[in-house]
Tab-separated table of C-alpha atoms and ligand atoms in Angstrom:
chain	number	residue	atom	x	y	z
A	1	MET	CA	-30.899	160.649	-56.410
A	2	GLU	CA	-30.033	158.496	-59.232
A	3	LYS	CA	-32.064	157.677	-61.864
A	4	LEU	CA	-33.771	153.914	-62.352
A	5	ARG	CA	-32.987	153.198	-65.842
A	6	ILE	CA	-35.890	150.773	-66.985
A	7	GLY	CA	-35.800	148.090	-69.720
A	8	LEU	CA	-39.709	147.575	-70.755
A	9	ILE	CA	-40.861	144.475	-72.268
A	10	GLY	CA	-44.521	144.129	-73.578
A	11	CYS	CA	-45.507	147.201	-75.390
A	12	GLY	CA	-48.618	146.160	-75.471
A	13	VAL	CA	-52.440	147.817	-74.249
A	14	ILE	CA	-51.145	148.534	-70.960
A	15	SER	CA	-47.685	149.799	-71.433
A	16	ASP	CA	-49.238	153.543	-72.350
A	17	ILE	CA	-50.002	154.137	-69.177
A	18	TYR	CA	-47.001	153.185	-67.304
A	19	LEU	CA	-44.623	155.219	-70.452
A	20	LYS	CA	-46.666	158.073	-69.318
A	21	THR	CA	-46.529	157.547	-65.769
A	22	CYS	CA	-43.163	157.148	-65.502
A	23	GLN	CA	-42.691	159.950	-67.554
A	24	LYS	CA	-44.097	161.902	-64.594
A	25	PHE	CA	-41.457	160.874	-62.594
A	26	GLU	CA	-37.728	161.975	-62.285
A	27	ILE	CA	-37.045	158.985	-60.863
A	28	LEU	CA	-37.432	156.823	-64.115
A	29	GLU	CA	-35.723	156.730	-67.280
A	30	VAL	CA	-37.128	153.982	-69.920
A	31	VAL	CA	-34.191	153.510	-71.854
A	32	ALA	CA	-35.544	150.656	-74.379
A	33	CYS	CA	-39.164	148.593	-75.263
A	34	ALA	CA	-39.453	145.492	-76.811
A	35	SER	CA	-42.057	143.156	-77.563
A	36	LEU	CA	-42.535	139.657	-79.809
A	37	ASP	CA	-43.142	141.971	-82.781
A	38	ILE	CA	-40.076	143.981	-83.725
A	39	ALA	CA	-42.724	146.298	-85.195
A	40	GLU	CA	-44.534	147.319	-82.668
A	41	SER	CA	-41.524	148.040	-80.258
A	42	ARG	CA	-40.179	150.657	-82.787
A	43	ALA	CA	-43.572	152.001	-83.171
A	44	LYS	CA	-43.498	152.676	-79.123
A	45	ALA	CA	-40.357	153.850	-78.977
A	46	ALA	CA	-40.745	156.605	-81.760
A	47	GLN	CA	-44.238	157.296	-79.651
A	48	TYR	CA	-42.257	157.838	-76.400
A	49	GLY	CA	-39.213	159.236	-77.483
A	50	ILE	CA	-37.578	156.009	-76.204
A	51	ALA	CA	-33.788	155.861	-77.446
A	52	LYS	CA	-33.472	151.913	-77.860
A	53	TYR	CA	-36.480	148.907	-78.856
A	54	TYR	CA	-34.817	146.030	-79.168
A	55	THR	CA	-35.881	141.958	-78.808
A	56	PRO	CA	-36.684	140.869	-75.580
A	57	GLU	CA	-33.238	139.495	-75.013
A	58	GLU	CA	-31.732	142.353	-75.879
A	59	ILE	CA	-33.229	144.059	-73.081
A	60	PHE	CA	-31.364	141.148	-70.614
A	61	SER	CA	-28.174	142.106	-71.977
A	62	ASP	CA	-27.414	145.765	-72.175
A	63	PRO	CA	-25.636	146.860	-69.093
A	64	GLU	CA	-27.170	150.185	-69.050
A	65	ILE	CA	-30.834	148.707	-67.642
A	66	ASP	CA	-30.733	148.400	-63.776
A	67	CYS	CA	-34.959	147.092	-63.804
A	68	VAL	CA	-36.871	145.137	-66.265
A	69	LEU	CA	-40.484	146.627	-66.396
A	70	ASN	CA	-42.346	143.232	-67.277
A	71	LEU	CA	-45.475	143.622	-68.776
A	72	THR	CA	-46.483	140.394	-70.771
A	73	ILE	CA	-48.650	138.118	-71.087
A	74	PRO	CA	-49.235	136.311	-67.531
A	75	ALA	CA	-48.108	132.936	-69.432
A	76	VAL	CA	-44.466	133.932	-70.018
A	77	HIS	CA	-44.181	136.520	-66.513
A	78	ALA	CA	-42.634	134.163	-64.849
A	79	LYS	CA	-39.458	133.722	-67.552
A	80	VAL	CA	-38.894	136.871	-67.707
A	81	SER	CA	-38.739	137.934	-64.631
A	82	ILE	CA	-36.509	135.312	-64.118
A	83	ALA	CA	-34.370	135.902	-66.813
A	84	ALA	CA	-34.323	139.937	-65.902
A	85	LEU	CA	-33.139	138.710	-62.508
A	86	GLU	CA	-30.373	136.384	-63.827
A	87	ALA	CA	-29.179	139.159	-66.181
A	88	GLY	CA	-28.601	141.150	-62.595
A	89	LYS	CA	-31.824	143.280	-63.088
A	90	HIS	CA	-34.394	144.488	-60.824
A	91	VAL	CA	-38.589	143.455	-62.564
A	92	TYR	CA	-41.324	145.061	-61.968
A	93	SER	CA	-44.330	142.992	-63.560
A	94	GLU	CA	-47.692	142.766	-63.619
A	95	LYS	CA	-50.696	140.496	-62.211
A	96	PRO	CA	-50.644	137.952	-61.342
A	97	PHE	CA	-46.870	137.579	-60.386
A	98	VAL	CA	-47.084	134.307	-61.292
A	99	THR	CA	-49.413	131.420	-63.173
A	100	ASP	CA	-47.629	128.213	-61.063
A	101	LEU	CA	-46.084	129.149	-57.254
A	102	ALA	CA	-42.456	127.424	-57.676
A	103	ASP	CA	-41.829	130.097	-60.218
A	104	GLY	CA	-43.106	132.657	-57.992
A	105	ALA	CA	-40.937	130.933	-54.924
A	106	LYS	CA	-38.119	130.536	-57.100
A	107	ILE	CA	-38.087	134.738	-58.379
A	108	LEU	CA	-38.338	135.261	-54.255
A	109	ALA	CA	-35.625	133.285	-53.797
A	110	LEU	CA	-32.982	134.395	-56.466
A	111	ALA	CA	-33.908	138.249	-56.007
A	112	LYS	CA	-32.569	137.542	-52.356
A	113	GLU	CA	-29.730	135.636	-53.555
A	114	LYS	CA	-28.510	138.233	-56.018
A	115	GLY	CA	-29.573	141.361	-53.460
A	116	LEU	CA	-32.128	142.542	-56.244
A	117	CYS	CA	-35.861	144.352	-55.803
A	118	VAL	CA	-39.220	142.666	-56.949
A	119	GLY	CA	-42.358	144.632	-57.178
A	120	ASN	CA	-45.693	143.681	-58.715
A	121	ALA	CA	-48.848	145.317	-59.830
A	122	PRO	CA	-51.234	145.948	-58.620
A	123	ASP	CA	-50.319	149.036	-57.395
A	124	THR	CA	-53.657	150.436	-57.033
A	125	PHE	CA	-53.568	149.674	-53.193
A	126	LEU	CA	-51.635	152.841	-53.104
A	127	GLY	CA	-53.822	155.167	-54.517
A	128	GLY	CA	-56.549	157.927	-53.184
A	129	ARG	CA	-59.383	155.567	-52.487
A	130	TRP	CA	-56.597	152.953	-50.727
A	131	GLN	CA	-54.763	155.088	-48.659
A	132	THR	CA	-57.837	157.205	-47.329
A	133	CYS	CA	-58.954	153.617	-46.222
A	134	GLN	CA	-56.025	152.641	-44.497
A	135	LYS	CA	-55.544	155.912	-42.761
A	136	LEU	CA	-59.760	155.261	-41.549
A	137	ILE	CA	-58.552	152.283	-40.408
A	138	GLU	CA	-55.444	153.648	-38.475
A	139	GLU	CA	-57.654	156.020	-36.962
A	140	GLY	CA	-60.052	153.401	-35.435
A	141	VAL	CA	-62.906	154.815	-37.266
A	142	ILE	CA	-64.213	151.231	-37.904
A	143	GLY	CA	-62.122	149.581	-34.973
A	144	ALA	CA	-60.283	146.440	-36.113
A	145	PRO	CA	-61.395	145.019	-39.177
A	146	THR	CA	-63.389	141.426	-38.582
A	147	GLY	CA	-64.925	140.252	-42.326
A	148	ALA	CA	-64.640	142.030	-45.474
A	149	ALA	CA	-66.613	140.958	-48.947
A	150	ALA	CA	-64.959	141.697	-52.314
A	151	PHE	CA	-67.264	141.082	-55.450
A	152	VAL	CA	-66.017	142.033	-59.114
A	153	GLY	CA	-68.053	141.058	-61.893
A	154	THR	CA	-67.772	141.469	-65.543
A	155	HIS	CA	-69.090	139.868	-69.087
A	156	GLY	CA	-65.323	139.340	-69.744
A	157	VAL	CA	-63.195	141.328	-72.094
A	158	GLU	CA	-64.292	140.220	-75.771
A	159	ARG	CA	-65.847	143.144	-75.854
A	160	HIS	CA	-63.052	145.973	-75.777
A	161	HIS	CA	-60.174	143.749	-75.905
A	162	PRO	CA	-58.118	143.949	-79.405
A	163	ASN	CA	-56.931	139.966	-78.444
A	164	PRO	CA	-58.917	138.536	-75.237
A	165	ASP	CA	-58.017	134.929	-76.239
A	166	PHE	CA	-55.453	135.143	-73.074
A	167	TYR	CA	-58.100	135.571	-71.009
A	168	TYR	CA	-59.717	132.930	-71.065
A	169	GLN	CA	-56.368	130.389	-70.652
A	170	PRO	CA	-54.829	128.997	-68.332
A	171	GLY	CA	-52.952	132.315	-66.483
A	172	GLY	CA	-56.229	134.066	-67.471
A	173	GLY	CA	-59.899	133.789	-66.096
A	174	PRO	CA	-61.765	136.630	-63.793
A	175	LEU	CA	-59.570	135.164	-60.417
A	176	LEU	CA	-55.876	135.978	-61.491
A	177	ASP	CA	-56.828	139.285	-63.919
A	178	LEU	CA	-59.328	140.951	-61.362
A	179	GLY	CA	-58.935	139.396	-58.083
A	180	PRO	CA	-55.187	140.628	-57.575
A	181	TYR	CA	-56.695	144.745	-57.414
A	182	TYR	CA	-58.754	143.496	-54.478
A	183	LEU	CA	-57.224	140.722	-52.799
A	184	THR	CA	-53.719	142.837	-52.708
A	185	ALA	CA	-56.217	146.065	-50.603
A	186	MET	CA	-57.476	143.394	-49.136
A	187	ILE	CA	-53.774	142.546	-47.618
A	188	ALA	CA	-52.439	145.942	-47.396
A	189	LEU	CA	-55.728	147.418	-45.198
A	190	MET	CA	-56.177	144.217	-43.087
A	191	GLY	CA	-52.857	141.084	-43.372
A	192	PRO	CA	-52.496	137.904	-44.457
A	193	VAL	CA	-54.373	135.082	-44.736
A	194	LYS	CA	-54.189	132.184	-42.748
A	195	ARG	CA	-56.313	129.325	-45.271
A	196	VAL	CA	-59.151	129.594	-47.884
A	197	CYS	CA	-61.091	127.617	-49.407
A	198	GLY	CA	-63.894	128.257	-53.006
A	199	PHE	CA	-65.949	127.014	-55.732
A	200	SER	CA	-65.500	127.558	-59.252
A	201	ARG	CA	-67.507	126.997	-62.378
A	202	LYS	CA	-67.237	128.144	-66.372
A	203	THR	CA	-70.226	128.869	-68.054
A	204	PHE	CA	-69.125	128.612	-71.630
A	205	ASP	CA	-66.928	126.295	-73.823
A	206	THR	CA	-66.068	129.524	-76.137
A	207	ARG	CA	-66.979	133.159	-76.614
A	208	MET	CA	-67.092	135.804	-79.287
A	209	ILE	CA	-64.449	137.980	-79.875
A	210	GLU	CA	-66.932	141.362	-79.967
A	211	SER	CA	-64.131	143.983	-80.384
A	212	GLN	CA	-62.117	144.753	-83.532
A	213	PRO	CA	-60.092	143.631	-85.637
A	214	ARG	CA	-61.149	140.284	-84.724
A	215	HIS	CA	-64.637	140.615	-84.646
A	216	GLY	CA	-66.803	137.505	-84.798
A	217	GLU	CA	-63.778	135.411	-83.924
A	218	ILE	CA	-64.307	132.246	-81.872
A	219	MET	CA	-62.328	131.681	-79.151
A	220	PRO	CA	-62.297	128.737	-76.584
A	221	VAL	CA	-62.543	129.025	-72.716
A	222	ASP	CA	-60.287	127.062	-71.036
A	223	VAL	CA	-60.742	128.334	-67.222
A	224	ASP	CA	-63.185	128.792	-64.752
A	225	THR	CA	-64.843	131.953	-65.489
A	226	HIS	CA	-67.176	132.614	-62.411
A	227	VAL	CA	-65.009	131.678	-58.889
A	228	SER	CA	-66.392	132.379	-55.384
A	229	GLY	CA	-63.738	131.839	-52.689
A	230	MET	CA	-63.531	132.499	-48.473
A	231	LEU	CA	-59.910	133.924	-46.648
A	232	GLU	CA	-59.649	133.615	-43.218
A	233	PHE	CA	-56.913	136.216	-42.380
A	234	CYS	CA	-54.256	135.683	-39.604
A	235	SER	CA	-56.335	138.271	-37.474
A	236	GLY	CA	-59.116	136.221	-37.432
A	237	ALA	CA	-61.046	138.576	-39.853
A	238	ILE	CA	-63.261	136.789	-42.255
A	239	GLY	CA	-62.978	137.756	-45.953
A	240	SER	CA	-64.942	136.498	-49.362
A	241	ILE	CA	-64.344	137.092	-52.910
A	242	THR	CA	-66.552	136.681	-56.434
A	243	ALA	CA	-65.175	137.138	-59.684
A	244	SER	CA	-66.204	136.896	-62.601
A	245	PHE	CA	-66.556	137.045	-67.108
A	246	ASP	CA	-70.505	136.132	-67.023
A	247	ILE	CA	-72.073	138.720	-64.742
A	248	TRP	CA	-73.884	140.913	-66.894
A	249	ASP	CA	-74.588	143.775	-64.365
A	250	SER	CA	-74.828	144.521	-60.329
A	251	GLU	CA	-75.072	146.793	-57.695
A	252	THR	CA	-72.940	144.754	-55.460
A	253	PRO	CA	-70.900	147.187	-54.083
A	254	ARG	CA	-66.810	146.350	-54.939
A	255	LEU	CA	-65.524	146.249	-51.630
A	256	GLU	CA	-67.021	146.351	-48.070
A	257	ILE	CA	-64.889	146.387	-44.509
A	258	TYR	CA	-66.771	145.339	-41.718
A	259	GLY	CA	-64.970	146.136	-38.425
A	260	GLU	CA	-66.165	146.370	-34.936
A	261	LYS	CA	-67.503	149.618	-34.209
A	262	GLY	CA	-68.043	150.638	-38.381
A	263	THR	CA	-68.165	149.699	-42.210
A	264	LEU	CA	-66.101	150.878	-44.796
A	265	CYS	CA	-67.238	150.999	-48.275
A	266	ILE	CA	-65.984	151.208	-51.828
A	267	PRO	CA	-68.853	151.527	-53.229
A	268	ASP	CA	-69.661	152.412	-57.782
A	269	PRO	CA	-70.757	149.215	-59.493
A	270	ASP	CA	-69.094	151.439	-62.206
A	271	PRO	CA	-66.654	149.192	-63.710
A	272	VAL	CA	-64.675	152.176	-65.138
A	273	HIS	CA	-64.226	153.273	-61.457
A	274	GLY	CA	-64.100	150.030	-59.703
A	275	ALA	CA	-62.011	149.519	-57.084
A	276	ASN	CA	-59.673	148.109	-59.877
A	277	ASN	CA	-58.894	151.787	-60.080
A	278	PHE	CA	-57.457	155.034	-58.084
A	279	ASP	CA	-60.201	157.071	-57.614
A	280	GLY	CA	-63.283	156.951	-56.705
A	281	GLU	CA	-64.987	157.705	-52.901
A	282	VAL	CA	-64.546	155.972	-49.670
A	283	TRP	CA	-67.986	155.809	-47.341
A	284	TYR	CA	-68.499	154.460	-43.771
A	285	ARG	CA	-70.823	154.308	-41.046
A	286	THR	CA	-70.936	153.875	-38.038
A	287	ARG	CA	-72.997	152.863	-34.960
A	288	GLU	CA	-74.313	156.101	-34.724
A	289	THR	CA	-75.103	156.677	-38.929
A	290	SER	CA	-75.971	152.722	-39.570
A	291	ARG	CA	-79.989	151.290	-39.951
A	292	TRP	CA	-82.095	149.567	-38.165
A	293	SER	CA	-82.574	147.045	-39.768
A	294	TYR	CA	-86.614	147.220	-40.127
A	295	GLN	CA	-85.948	150.221	-41.418
A	296	PRO	CA	-86.039	150.354	-45.730
A	297	ARG	CA	-83.341	149.741	-47.964
A	298	VAL	CA	-82.388	153.320	-49.411
A	299	GLN	CA	-80.426	153.132	-52.279
A	300	GLY	CA	-77.462	155.420	-52.786
A	301	LEU	CA	-75.774	157.957	-50.376
A	302	GLU	CA	-78.567	158.438	-47.711
A	303	ASN	CA	-76.600	157.421	-43.892
A	304	TRP	CA	-73.495	157.440	-45.231
A	305	GLN	CA	-70.758	159.413	-44.980
A	306	VAL	CA	-68.188	160.086	-47.505
A	307	ALA	CA	-64.328	160.218	-46.260
A	308	GLU	CA	-61.945	163.310	-47.263
A	309	ASN	CA	-59.265	162.290	-49.668
A	310	THR	CA	-56.037	163.578	-48.283
A	311	HIS	CA	-53.961	161.803	-50.904
A	312	GLY	CA	-52.556	162.210	-54.258
A	313	TYR	CA	-52.787	159.381	-57.092
A	314	ASN	CA	-56.556	159.533	-57.691
A	315	GLU	CA	-56.212	159.210	-61.356
A	316	ASN	CA	-54.791	156.194	-63.495
A	317	SER	CA	-51.736	155.621	-62.271
A	318	ARG	CA	-50.820	152.319	-63.210
A	319	GLY	CA	-46.582	152.506	-62.550
A	320	LEU	CA	-46.827	154.097	-59.764
A	321	GLY	CA	-45.529	150.943	-57.586
A	322	LEU	CA	-42.845	150.747	-59.865
A	323	VAL	CA	-41.624	154.827	-58.758
A	324	ASP	CA	-42.007	153.127	-54.938
A	325	LEU	CA	-39.664	150.294	-56.384
A	326	ALA	CA	-37.108	152.735	-58.130
A	327	TYR	CA	-36.803	155.204	-54.430
A	328	ALA	CA	-37.182	151.408	-52.286
A	329	VAL	CA	-33.603	150.275	-54.140
A	330	ARG	CA	-31.787	154.050	-53.993
A	331	GLY	CA	-33.302	153.919	-50.307
A	332	SER	CA	-32.548	150.717	-49.498
A	333	ARG	CA	-36.012	150.378	-48.087
A	334	PRO	CA	-38.544	147.376	-48.338
A	335	VAL	CA	-40.891	147.341	-51.957
A	336	ARG	CA	-44.327	148.542	-50.869
A	337	ALA	CA	-46.083	146.261	-54.016
A	338	SER	CA	-43.381	143.250	-53.189
A	339	GLY	CA	-42.914	140.069	-54.811
A	340	GLU	CA	-43.740	138.434	-51.646
A	341	MET	CA	-47.043	140.116	-51.448
A	342	ALA	CA	-47.493	138.851	-54.791
A	343	GLN	CA	-46.779	135.610	-54.416
A	344	HIS	CA	-48.954	135.095	-51.017
A	345	VAL	CA	-51.772	136.504	-53.519
A	346	CYS	CA	-50.767	134.211	-55.870
A	347	GLU	CA	-50.846	131.267	-53.185
A	348	ILE	CA	-54.507	132.658	-52.059
A	349	MET	CA	-56.200	132.534	-55.564
A	350	THR	CA	-53.854	129.197	-56.164
A	351	GLY	CA	-55.932	127.759	-52.623
A	352	ILE	CA	-59.705	128.988	-53.686
A	353	LEU	CA	-59.389	127.202	-57.176
A	354	GLU	CA	-57.476	123.734	-55.993
A	355	SER	CA	-59.549	123.736	-52.986
A	356	PRO	CA	-62.974	122.302	-54.306
A	357	LYS	CA	-60.704	119.746	-56.686
A	358	SER	CA	-59.364	118.532	-52.747
A	359	GLY	CA	-62.389	119.393	-51.061
A	360	GLU	CA	-60.240	120.533	-48.150
A	361	PHE	CA	-59.160	123.792	-47.183
A	362	TRP	CA	-55.568	125.231	-48.409
A	363	VAL	CA	-53.321	126.340	-45.632
A	364	LEU	CA	-50.969	129.281	-46.982
A	365	ASN	CA	-47.909	128.889	-47.038
A	366	SER	CA	-46.799	132.330	-48.235
A	367	SER	CA	-47.232	135.174	-45.759
A	368	CYS	CA	-46.148	138.699	-46.407
A	369	ALA	CA	-45.865	141.948	-44.376
A	370	THR	CA	-48.339	144.859	-44.618
A	371	PRO	CA	-47.220	147.903	-46.660
A	372	ALA	CA	-46.248	150.901	-45.107
A	373	ALA	CA	-48.535	153.241	-45.800
A	374	LEU	CA	-47.875	156.284	-48.769
A	375	PRO	CA	-46.308	159.193	-47.117
A	376	GLU	CA	-49.206	162.734	-48.783
A	377	ASP	CA	-46.722	163.928	-50.036
A	378	PHE	CA	-45.056	161.218	-51.848
A	379	PRO	CA	-42.471	161.244	-53.636
A	380	ASN	CA	-41.349	164.780	-52.092
A	381	SER	CA	-40.197	163.083	-48.853
A	382	GLU	CA	-38.102	160.619	-50.653
A	383	ALA	CA	-35.406	163.456	-52.330
B	401	LIG	N1	-55.232	145.357	-70.882
B	401	LIG	C1	-55.770	146.048	-69.712
B	401	LIG	O1	-56.487	146.744	-69.434
B	401	LIG	C2	-54.244	145.353	-68.658
B	401	LIG	C3	-54.759	145.786	-67.579
B	401	LIG	C4	-54.523	145.609	-66.725
B	401	LIG	C5	-52.894	145.037	-66.510
B	401	LIG	N2	-52.878	143.822	-67.909
B	401	LIG	C6	-52.191	143.063	-67.613
B	401	LIG	O2	-51.063	144.029	-68.354
B	401	LIG	C7	-50.518	142.542	-69.041
B	401	LIG	C8	-50.588	142.368	-70.355
B	401	LIG	O3	-51.903	143.156	-71.226
B	401	LIG	P1	-51.860	143.484	-72.202
B	401	LIG	O4	-53.457	144.061	-72.345
B	401	LIG	O5	-50.847	145.163	-72.629
B	401	LIG	O6	-51.523	142.443	-73.361
B	401	LIG	P2	-51.284	142.333	-74.960
B	401	LIG	O7	-51.902	140.946	-75.653
B	401	LIG	O8	-52.005	143.873	-75.410
B	401	LIG	O9	-49.725	142.805	-75.091
B	401	LIG	C9	-48.760	141.917	-74.603
B	401	LIG	C10	-47.480	142.708	-75.177
B	401	LIG	O10	-46.438	141.130	-74.152
B	401	LIG	C11	-45.524	140.364	-75.352
B	401	LIG	N3	-45.322	139.127	-75.626
B	401	LIG	C12	-46.779	138.182	-75.412
B	401	LIG	N4	-45.179	137.171	-75.223
B	401	LIG	C13	-43.256	137.640	-75.375
B	401	LIG	C14	-43.029	136.696	-75.065
B	401	LIG	N5	-42.353	135.674	-74.778
B	401	LIG	N6	-41.887	137.753	-74.935
B	401	LIG	C15	-41.319	138.455	-74.695
B	401	LIG	N7	-43.027	139.740	-74.907
B	401	LIG	C16	-43.814	138.414	-74.989
B	401	LIG	C17	-46.096	140.675	-76.886
B	401	LIG	O11	-45.484	140.986	-77.707
B	401	LIG	C18	-47.332	142.459	-76.390
B	401	LIG	O12	-45.936	143.144	-76.894
B	401	LIG	C19	-51.348	141.558	-68.833
B	401	LIG	O13	-50.237	140.595	-67.613
B	401	LIG	C20	-52.576	141.829	-68.120
B	401	LIG	O14	-53.055	140.714	-67.415
B	401	LIG	C21	-53.659	144.720	-68.603
């Protein structure tokens, strides 16, 4: 199958895992990379054997590039994606898709007009853990989903990220940063959402960078850093999400899905294997194995059944959504980590953050198709 030639814009922290994933799949060839800092682009090109290092503008004008991989910071995602589409290139972007819903609508309309594909992170829902959840739901193990609860509580990124400023500026914050993993997984498993509401707050006006090399610098915080939202799915199921940069620790599972016949649980409060990753176990309980309310609470695995995971991609495989997009382009089929789903997620997040200002529910304008399950032998069956 003809390769999809990729031009990367944004050679920062997350680019390494993408470049490693790209090297594993024959359908992808990264032909050029760019960032604001030409020295950073040159170093990345040398490290991964990429033929050309560029300024961002040169990526758009290179006719050898079929698709732009947009790994810039949230505030410039839309600008880069629009420029890529205007230059006639497919685009796959990091999350959040956009920080302004009008930009998202423009990106989707432009892609449609030009016959180009738009894909977007997160692609973690294509990982083994999530595909196992999809299989269990499709097999009816928990019956029809009736509810879901997502939780991601951290104390921010300033202890590990070298340049954490953008996480505390518009376009950042815990919901826009971490919410897409949980909301995308919920939509992929339970379908689109009808309306949302929420509450949010900012706990600290400034935060100190604790990572190197900028240890001790004080950053302003211009976004809310503790957010809770409620969701009503089109199916009638009800969901909740809490995303926070103000929580030191928690024992709450990362995601649970409640069904008419049982419960699916994404356990482990360990942030390394949290639900914003590809790997980890799936637990479930049904009527036969559930606890009576007066039974003592038992921590851990007791009574939970661990689902057999028969799917691939149980390690960090960020970029798998781009691989899927490449096969979608070549095979003229829908993209799984689609721009439409990313826009729907962005509208849900916008609604959660806006509803407390108006005191009203946010009724969703956008919707999306539920992505098909990833074949167990992906990508072999695509060839
Ligand atoms: N760091 C992580 O652990 C992580 C994890 C998942 C997703 N992400 C997402 O990946 C994206 C990038 O994050 P990062 O941590 O790699 O950031 P980073 O700050 O390390 O790198 C950002 C890159 O974007 C480039 N850039 C910035 N503005 C630009 C512009 N106007 N035009 C062209 N290039 C520009 C910079 O030169 C740099 O190369 C963000 O959207 C983030 O949400 C990051």
